[in-house]
Short mmCIF file of C-alpha atoms in Angstrom, two decimals:
data_model
loop_
_atom_site.label_atom_id
_atom_site.label_comp_id
_atom_site.label_asym_id
_atom_site.label_seq_id
_atom_site.Cartn_x
_atom_site.Cartn_y
_atom_site.Cartn_z
CA UNK R 1 74.69 92.00 124.61
CA UNK R 2 77.66 91.80 122.23
CA UNK R 3 80.31 89.16 121.90
CA UNK R 4 82.96 88.93 124.60
CA UNK R 5 86.65 88.41 123.94
CA UNK R 6 89.73 87.67 125.99
CA UNK R 7 93.36 88.19 125.01
CA UNK R 8 96.19 85.88 126.10
CA UNK R 9 99.72 87.06 125.34
CA UNK R 10 102.32 84.30 125.53
CA UNK R 11 106.04 84.70 126.18
CA UNK R 12 108.57 84.87 129.01
CA UNK R 13 109.91 88.12 127.56
CA UNK R 14 106.64 89.88 128.44
CA UNK R 15 106.79 88.86 132.08
CA UNK R 16 110.39 89.90 132.72
CA UNK R 17 109.89 93.34 131.14
CA UNK R 18 112.19 92.63 128.20
CA UNK R 19 109.34 93.37 125.76
CA UNK R 20 106.44 95.75 126.39
CA UNK R 21 103.03 94.33 125.43
CA UNK R 22 101.77 96.84 122.84
CA UNK R 23 99.72 94.14 121.09
CA UNK R 24 96.94 94.04 123.67
CA UNK R 25 96.20 97.77 123.56
CA UNK R 26 96.08 97.75 119.76
CA UNK R 27 93.83 94.67 119.70
CA UNK R 28 91.53 96.15 122.35
CA UNK R 29 91.00 99.24 120.18
CA UNK R 30 90.14 97.15 117.13
CA UNK R 31 87.74 94.92 119.07
CA UNK R 32 86.01 97.96 120.53
CA UNK R 33 85.55 99.42 117.05
CA UNK R 34 83.56 96.34 116.09
CA UNK R 35 81.50 96.21 119.24
CA UNK R 36 83.29 93.21 120.73
CA UNK R 37 83.62 93.57 124.50
CA UNK R 38 87.06 92.78 125.89
CA UNK R 39 86.64 90.95 129.20
CA UNK R 40 90.26 90.40 130.26
CA UNK R 41 93.91 90.48 129.17
CA UNK R 42 96.25 87.80 130.51
CA UNK R 43 100.01 87.35 130.02
CA UNK R 44 101.54 83.90 130.55
CA UNK R 45 104.96 82.26 130.45
CA UNK R 46 106.10 79.87 127.71
CA UNK R 47 104.88 77.09 129.98
CA UNK R 48 102.55 74.27 128.95
CA UNK R 49 100.40 74.19 132.08
CA UNK R 50 100.26 77.98 132.36
CA UNK R 51 98.94 78.25 128.79
CA UNK R 52 96.43 75.39 129.22
CA UNK R 53 95.02 76.93 132.40
CA UNK R 54 94.76 80.40 130.84
CA UNK R 55 92.86 79.07 127.81
CA UNK R 56 90.44 77.11 129.98
CA UNK R 57 89.75 80.13 132.19
CA UNK R 58 89.35 82.40 129.16
CA UNK R 59 86.72 80.14 127.62
CA UNK R 60 84.80 80.44 130.89
CA UNK R 61 84.47 84.20 130.31
CA UNK R 62 84.57 84.81 126.58
CA UNK R 63 83.15 83.80 123.20
CA UNK R 64 86.45 84.52 121.43
CA UNK R 65 89.94 83.91 122.81
CA UNK R 66 92.77 85.66 120.98
CA UNK R 67 96.35 84.52 121.63
CA UNK R 68 99.59 86.08 120.42
CA UNK R 69 103.11 84.68 120.62
CA UNK R 70 104.89 81.37 120.85
CA UNK R 71 104.38 80.36 117.21
CA UNK R 72 108.01 80.56 116.03
CA UNK R 73 110.20 77.65 114.93
CA UNK R 74 112.41 77.37 118.03
CA UNK R 75 112.02 75.08 121.04
CA UNK R 76 110.74 77.81 123.35
CA UNK R 77 107.80 78.43 120.97
CA UNK R 78 105.36 75.86 122.32
CA UNK R 79 101.96 77.45 121.67
CA UNK R 80 101.13 75.28 118.65
CA UNK R 81 101.90 72.02 120.51
CA UNK R 82 99.91 73.12 123.57
CA UNK R 83 96.93 74.04 121.39
CA UNK R 84 97.04 70.58 119.83
CA UNK R 85 96.89 69.12 123.31
CA UNK R 86 94.02 71.38 124.41
CA UNK R 87 91.91 70.69 121.31
CA UNK R 88 92.86 67.00 121.18
CA UNK R 89 94.35 67.10 117.69
CA UNK R 90 97.70 66.50 116.01
CA UNK R 91 100.07 68.32 113.67
CA UNK R 92 99.83 67.67 109.93
CA UNK R 93 101.61 69.19 106.96
CA UNK R 94 99.73 72.00 105.19
CA UNK R 95 100.70 72.28 101.52
CA UNK R 96 99.54 75.91 101.21
CA UNK R 97 101.59 76.98 104.24
CA UNK R 98 104.58 75.06 102.89
CA UNK R 99 104.33 76.84 99.54
CA UNK R 100 104.02 80.19 101.31
CA UNK R 101 107.13 79.53 103.41
CA UNK R 102 109.19 78.47 100.36
CA UNK R 103 108.07 81.67 98.64
CA UNK R 104 108.71 83.72 101.78
CA UNK R 105 112.29 82.51 102.10
CA UNK R 106 113.18 82.23 98.39
CA UNK R 107 115.62 85.14 98.69
CA UNK R 108 117.11 83.59 101.85
CA UNK R 109 117.45 79.85 101.15
CA UNK R 110 119.87 79.48 104.07
CA UNK R 111 116.91 80.07 106.43
CA UNK R 112 115.05 77.02 105.11
CA UNK R 113 116.12 74.32 107.56
CA UNK R 114 114.63 71.64 109.80
CA UNK R 115 113.36 74.24 112.31
CA UNK R 116 111.72 76.41 109.65
CA UNK R 117 110.06 73.28 108.29
CA UNK R 118 108.04 72.96 111.51
CA UNK R 119 106.14 76.09 110.49
CA UNK R 120 104.16 74.21 107.84
CA UNK R 121 103.02 71.63 110.39
CA UNK R 122 99.62 72.82 111.62
CA UNK R 123 96.94 71.40 113.94
CA UNK R 124 94.64 69.12 111.93
CA UNK R 125 91.39 70.48 113.40
CA UNK R 126 92.29 74.17 112.95
CA UNK R 127 91.16 76.48 110.18
CA UNK R 128 94.30 78.10 108.75
CA UNK R 129 94.19 81.75 107.72
CA UNK R 130 97.05 83.15 105.60
CA UNK R 131 99.80 85.30 107.12
CA UNK R 132 101.07 87.28 104.14
CA UNK R 133 103.81 89.09 106.11
CA UNK R 134 105.33 86.20 108.09
CA UNK R 135 105.92 82.48 108.19
CA UNK R 136 103.76 81.52 111.20
CA UNK R 137 100.20 80.64 110.11
CA UNK R 138 97.12 82.09 111.82
CA UNK R 139 95.10 79.26 113.40
CA UNK R 140 91.40 79.23 114.33
CA UNK R 141 90.00 76.53 116.64
CA UNK R 142 86.37 75.89 117.49
CA UNK R 143 85.07 74.70 120.85
CA UNK R 144 81.49 73.52 121.37
CA UNK R 145 80.10 74.39 124.79
CA UNK R 146 76.94 72.52 125.84
CA UNK R 147 73.99 74.88 126.18
CA UNK R 148 75.97 77.85 124.78
CA UNK R 149 77.22 76.86 121.33
CA UNK R 150 80.43 77.48 119.44
CA UNK R 151 83.35 79.47 120.83
CA UNK R 152 86.53 80.40 118.97
CA UNK R 153 90.23 80.57 119.74
CA UNK R 154 92.44 82.46 117.27
CA UNK R 155 96.22 82.04 117.58
CA UNK R 156 98.31 84.79 115.97
CA UNK R 157 102.02 85.67 115.77
CA UNK R 158 103.38 87.97 118.46
CA UNK R 159 105.38 90.22 116.12
CA UNK R 160 103.31 93.46 116.23
CA UNK R 161 103.14 94.24 112.49
CA UNK R 162 102.28 90.60 111.69
CA UNK R 163 99.56 90.53 114.33
CA UNK R 164 98.09 93.86 113.18
CA UNK R 165 97.84 92.77 109.55
CA UNK R 166 96.44 89.39 110.65
CA UNK R 167 93.74 91.08 112.74
CA UNK R 168 92.84 93.63 110.07
CA UNK R 169 92.85 91.42 106.99
CA UNK R 170 91.91 87.99 108.35
CA UNK R 171 90.73 87.73 111.94
CA UNK R 172 88.16 90.54 112.23
CA UNK R 173 86.44 89.61 108.92
CA UNK R 174 86.41 85.92 109.99
CA UNK R 175 84.93 86.73 113.41
CA UNK R 176 82.25 88.99 111.91
CA UNK R 177 81.31 86.28 109.40
CA UNK R 178 81.07 83.67 112.16
CA UNK R 179 79.08 85.98 114.44
CA UNK R 180 76.55 86.72 111.70
CA UNK R 181 74.25 89.71 111.75
CA UNK R 182 76.48 92.18 113.61
CA UNK R 183 75.51 95.61 112.29
CA UNK R 184 77.21 98.90 113.22
CA UNK R 185 76.16 102.36 112.11
CA UNK R 186 78.67 105.06 113.01
CA UNK R 187 78.35 108.86 112.92
CA UNK R 188 81.42 111.07 113.32
CA UNK R 189 80.68 114.41 115.02
CA UNK R 190 82.60 117.45 116.22
CA UNK R 191 81.85 120.81 117.82
CA UNK R 192 79.59 119.55 120.62
CA UNK R 193 80.53 118.27 124.11
CA UNK R 194 79.64 114.65 124.85
CA UNK R 195 77.25 115.56 127.70
CA UNK R 196 75.48 118.19 125.57
CA UNK R 197 75.09 115.64 122.77
CA UNK R 198 73.65 113.08 125.19
CA UNK R 199 71.00 115.57 126.35
CA UNK R 200 70.22 116.62 122.78
CA UNK R 201 69.49 113.05 121.61
CA UNK R 202 68.13 111.74 124.92
CA UNK R 203 64.55 111.19 123.71
CA UNK R 204 65.74 109.43 120.56
CA UNK R 205 68.12 107.23 122.56
CA UNK R 206 65.46 106.31 125.14
CA UNK R 207 63.09 105.25 122.33
CA UNK R 208 65.60 102.81 120.80
CA UNK R 209 64.52 99.14 120.75
CA UNK R 210 66.14 97.06 123.50
CA UNK R 211 68.16 95.09 120.94
CA UNK R 212 69.98 98.21 119.73
CA UNK R 213 72.88 99.66 121.69
CA UNK R 214 74.35 103.18 121.48
CA UNK R 215 77.97 103.95 122.36
CA UNK R 216 79.65 107.37 122.73
CA UNK R 217 83.30 107.15 121.67
CA UNK R 218 85.09 110.50 122.15
CA UNK R 219 88.59 111.09 120.76
CA UNK R 220 90.68 114.19 119.93
CA UNK R 221 87.81 116.64 119.96
CA UNK R 222 85.46 114.36 118.04
CA UNK R 223 82.73 111.94 119.05
CA UNK R 224 81.91 108.71 117.26
CA UNK R 225 78.30 107.71 117.87
CA UNK R 226 77.98 104.00 117.20
CA UNK R 227 74.62 102.26 117.00
CA UNK R 228 74.99 98.47 117.16
CA UNK R 229 72.85 95.38 116.88
CA UNK R 230 74.08 91.83 117.40
CA UNK R 231 71.99 89.67 115.09
CA UNK R 232 68.62 91.02 116.19
CA UNK R 233 67.96 94.03 113.94
CA UNK R 234 67.72 94.26 110.18
CA UNK R 235 69.72 96.73 108.10
CA UNK R 236 66.46 98.53 107.29
CA UNK R 237 65.55 98.95 110.97
CA UNK R 238 69.01 100.37 111.73
CA UNK R 239 68.77 102.80 108.82
CA UNK R 240 65.34 103.98 110.01
CA UNK R 241 66.82 104.85 113.41
CA UNK R 242 69.72 106.72 111.80
CA UNK R 243 67.23 108.73 109.69
CA UNK R 244 65.46 109.80 112.90
CA UNK R 245 68.80 110.78 114.45
CA UNK R 246 70.15 112.81 111.50
CA UNK R 247 68.10 116.03 112.03
CA UNK R 248 69.25 116.19 115.67
CA UNK R 249 72.97 116.08 114.82
CA UNK R 250 73.23 117.44 111.26
CA UNK R 251 75.06 120.66 112.21
CA UNK R 252 77.80 118.67 113.98
CA UNK R 253 78.07 115.76 111.55
CA UNK R 254 81.41 115.18 109.80
CA UNK R 255 80.69 111.75 108.32
CA UNK R 256 77.95 109.12 108.36
CA UNK R 257 80.49 106.32 108.51
CA UNK R 258 83.60 105.54 110.54
CA UNK R 259 86.27 107.37 108.54
CA UNK R 260 89.45 109.14 109.57
CA UNK R 261 89.58 112.92 109.15
CA UNK R 262 92.33 112.62 106.56
CA UNK R 263 90.12 110.26 104.53
CA UNK R 264 87.12 112.63 104.72
CA UNK R 265 89.26 115.62 103.72
CA UNK R 266 91.07 113.67 101.01
CA UNK R 267 87.77 112.49 99.52
CA UNK R 268 86.44 116.06 99.43
CA UNK R 269 89.57 117.32 97.66
CA UNK R 270 89.46 114.48 95.14
CA UNK R 271 85.75 115.02 94.46
CA UNK R 272 86.40 118.67 93.61
CA UNK R 273 89.71 118.07 91.83
CA UNK R 274 91.44 120.42 94.29
CA UNK R 275 94.82 120.45 96.01
CA UNK R 276 96.28 121.32 99.40
CA UNK R 277 99.59 122.30 100.99
CA UNK R 278 100.64 123.08 104.56
CA UNK R 279 102.93 125.49 106.41
CA UNK R 280 103.67 124.19 109.89
CA UNK R 281 105.43 125.57 112.92
CA UNK R 282 104.15 124.02 116.17
CA UNK R 283 102.87 120.84 114.50
CA UNK R 284 106.30 120.11 113.04
CA UNK R 285 105.13 118.17 109.97
CA UNK R 286 102.40 116.15 111.66
CA UNK R 287 99.70 117.72 109.54
CA UNK R 288 101.65 116.81 106.41
CA UNK R 289 102.07 113.24 107.69
CA UNK R 290 98.31 112.97 108.25
CA UNK R 291 97.47 114.31 104.80
CA UNK R 292 99.79 111.95 102.93
CA UNK R 293 98.89 108.87 105.02
CA UNK R 294 96.12 107.93 102.59
CA UNK R 295 96.74 105.87 99.49
CA UNK R 296 96.19 108.13 96.49
CA UNK R 297 97.01 111.33 98.41
CA UNK R 298 99.34 112.41 95.57
CA UNK R 299 96.16 113.44 93.72
CA UNK R 300 95.58 116.33 96.15
CA UNK R 301 98.49 116.78 98.60
CA UNK R 302 101.30 118.83 97.06
CA UNK R 303 103.76 119.40 99.92
CA UNK R 304 104.65 121.19 103.12
CA UNK R 305 107.04 123.71 104.60
CA UNK R 306 107.96 123.09 108.22
CA UNK R 307 108.86 126.67 109.12
CA UNK R 308 109.87 126.27 112.73
CA UNK R 309 112.34 129.15 112.79
CA UNK R 310 111.24 132.70 111.97
CA UNK R 311 113.92 132.98 109.29
CA UNK R 312 112.21 130.17 107.34
CA UNK R 313 108.84 131.88 107.77
CA UNK R 314 110.35 134.98 106.20
CA UNK R 315 112.67 133.57 103.54
CA UNK R 316 110.56 130.66 102.30
CA UNK R 317 106.97 131.66 103.06
CA UNK R 318 107.30 135.43 102.64
CA UNK R 319 106.08 136.43 106.12
CA UNK R 320 106.97 140.10 106.59
CA UNK R 321 109.75 140.81 109.10
CA UNK R 322 107.74 143.71 110.56
CA UNK R 323 104.77 141.36 111.17
CA UNK R 324 106.94 138.95 113.15
CA UNK R 325 108.51 141.80 115.14
CA UNK R 326 105.23 143.51 115.96
CA UNK R 327 102.89 140.55 116.49
CA UNK R 328 105.18 137.54 117.02
CA UNK R 329 105.22 134.12 115.39
CA UNK R 330 102.10 132.99 117.28
CA UNK R 331 99.62 135.48 115.90
CA UNK R 332 96.77 135.84 113.43
CA UNK R 333 98.84 138.06 111.17
CA UNK R 334 101.70 135.53 110.95
CA UNK R 335 99.61 132.40 110.27
CA UNK R 336 97.60 134.23 107.63
CA UNK R 337 100.79 135.11 105.77
CA UNK R 338 102.16 131.58 106.27
CA UNK R 339 99.03 130.02 104.77
CA UNK R 340 98.88 132.47 101.88
CA UNK R 341 102.62 132.12 101.27
CA UNK R 342 102.61 128.32 101.03
CA UNK R 343 99.46 128.39 98.87
CA UNK R 344 101.25 130.57 96.34
CA UNK R 345 104.53 128.66 96.67
CA UNK R 346 102.89 125.25 96.08
CA UNK R 347 100.18 126.62 93.73
CA UNK R 348 97.38 124.82 95.57
CA UNK R 349 93.68 125.53 96.02
CA UNK R 350 93.88 125.31 99.80
CA UNK R 351 96.60 125.74 102.41
CA UNK R 352 96.69 125.32 106.17
CA UNK R 353 99.17 127.03 108.50
CA UNK R 354 99.81 126.36 112.19
CA UNK R 355 101.79 128.36 114.75
CA UNK R 356 101.54 127.90 118.50
CA UNK R 357 103.17 127.34 121.86
CA UNK R 358 103.35 123.61 122.48
CA UNK R 359 105.36 123.95 125.70
CA UNK R 360 106.29 123.06 128.26
CA UNK R 361 108.20 126.38 128.05
CA UNK R 362 107.60 129.53 126.04
CA UNK R 363 104.21 130.51 127.36
CA UNK R 364 103.35 134.05 128.52
CA UNK R 365 100.38 135.62 130.26
CA UNK R 366 98.88 136.72 126.94
CA UNK R 367 99.91 133.59 125.08
CA UNK R 368 99.98 130.65 127.51
CA UNK R 369 101.16 127.15 126.60
CA UNK R 370 98.49 125.56 124.41
CA UNK R 371 97.79 128.73 122.39
CA UNK R 372 97.63 127.79 118.70
CA UNK R 373 96.75 129.98 115.73
CA UNK R 374 95.55 128.17 112.62
CA UNK R 375 94.86 129.73 109.22
CA UNK R 376 93.13 128.31 106.15
CA UNK R 377 93.88 129.95 102.81
CA UNK R 378 91.11 129.14 100.32
CA UNK R 379 89.98 130.21 96.82
CA UNK R 380 87.47 132.52 98.55
CA UNK R 381 89.86 134.11 101.06
CA UNK R 382 91.78 133.36 104.24
CA UNK R 383 90.31 132.45 107.63
CA UNK R 384 92.24 132.36 110.92
CA UNK R 385 91.30 131.38 114.45
CA UNK R 386 92.98 131.07 117.85
CA UNK R 387 92.55 127.92 119.93
CA UNK R 388 93.50 126.81 123.45
CA UNK R 389 94.41 123.15 123.03
CA UNK R 390 95.56 121.93 126.45
CA UNK R 391 98.78 121.95 128.43
CA UNK R 392 100.72 118.85 127.29
CA UNK R 393 102.96 119.10 124.22
CA UNK R 394 101.79 115.85 122.59
CA UNK R 395 98.16 116.70 123.28
CA UNK R 396 98.50 120.21 121.87
CA UNK R 397 100.15 119.19 118.60
CA UNK R 398 97.70 116.32 117.97
CA UNK R 399 94.70 118.53 118.70
CA UNK R 400 96.08 121.20 116.39
CA UNK R 401 96.28 118.68 113.53
CA UNK R 402 92.75 117.41 114.22
CA UNK R 403 91.32 120.93 114.56
CA UNK R 404 92.99 122.09 111.35
CA UNK R 405 91.41 119.28 109.34
CA UNK R 406 87.95 119.53 110.95
CA UNK R 407 87.69 123.24 110.15
CA UNK R 408 88.82 122.81 106.56
CA UNK R 409 86.21 120.08 106.06
CA UNK R 410 83.56 122.51 107.31
CA UNK R 411 84.92 125.35 105.13
CA UNK R 412 84.79 123.15 102.04
CA UNK R 413 81.21 122.07 102.76
CA UNK R 414 79.86 125.58 103.36
#
């Protein structure tokens, strides 16, 4: 069984509804990605006894306790003092944190005052991890439990972007190092329902050693298959199992590691020295945002035309007026001309066009809400296909973006 974690969010503002706790959901997703089971999420007031009780209860359930909030320089931020009490330690000055804070506030010297100075006082027994985007240090405490071994508490800032960078750059790598031997092998698949996949690989799954665990993680029309071992299997054993699995899933496989679609597509384009552009109607620029989200995307992503109105489809992309009149904006004929038009306009190797009815209004009997036409203009010709992508606007547009990228990946690999 994998490691268990518990999250404690600290702050009165969370319990009066002044601030919505988005941190826990984000942390839960990251923990799940690394095979760490989240046992419970608890929110507590800025109250000494409330925090002490929550920590004690959390250690009864979990191997890792993650706290956010209460690490600021003002009097209501008491987490650091309470942690000192819980772990029977005291605050000492940390030179590295002090230097970081001086550097952090060098453009704002007025902020350096007696309250800010408390930020470089840290619990003596804690391991301090750097917080490169804030002044509050990340603190790791160890607790020895008789008969069980070492447990960890990690205290992080409550500001969402600080916490996210702390988790990504510092906390997850630290936890994985401490855990030792956690191995994950992830396959990214599409084009097969989860239940059909489970039946297809049933014999392979049933033959897995007891110390290996398989998880099905579906999202946006894809399935991540994650094989995990928690310190019991070798890398070679895990690879042997993946080799046995590959022939069963090869026709549905997008990647043999946990990558985003935009990364997979971007890597393919870079490998071939090719470029891409987009012409979007129903997706409203979301496809463009996905394509340029990757560092280095300027090597392959040239630009986009968000042609929401028919006049833009005609005047910018060159869609024929008679096509729009006869077939409508949501049609094979229109998306083909959109894709071909933007490919010529941007002088790219590939282009993707989307046009659909995202709702909640605008649907007809022939073209209900959720109807989306997507076209892919390529060096070898143009492909177009109609999809039914749900009934909710957000769901439809996100699925359209995902579908557009999945199909282009497959086109490029054929």
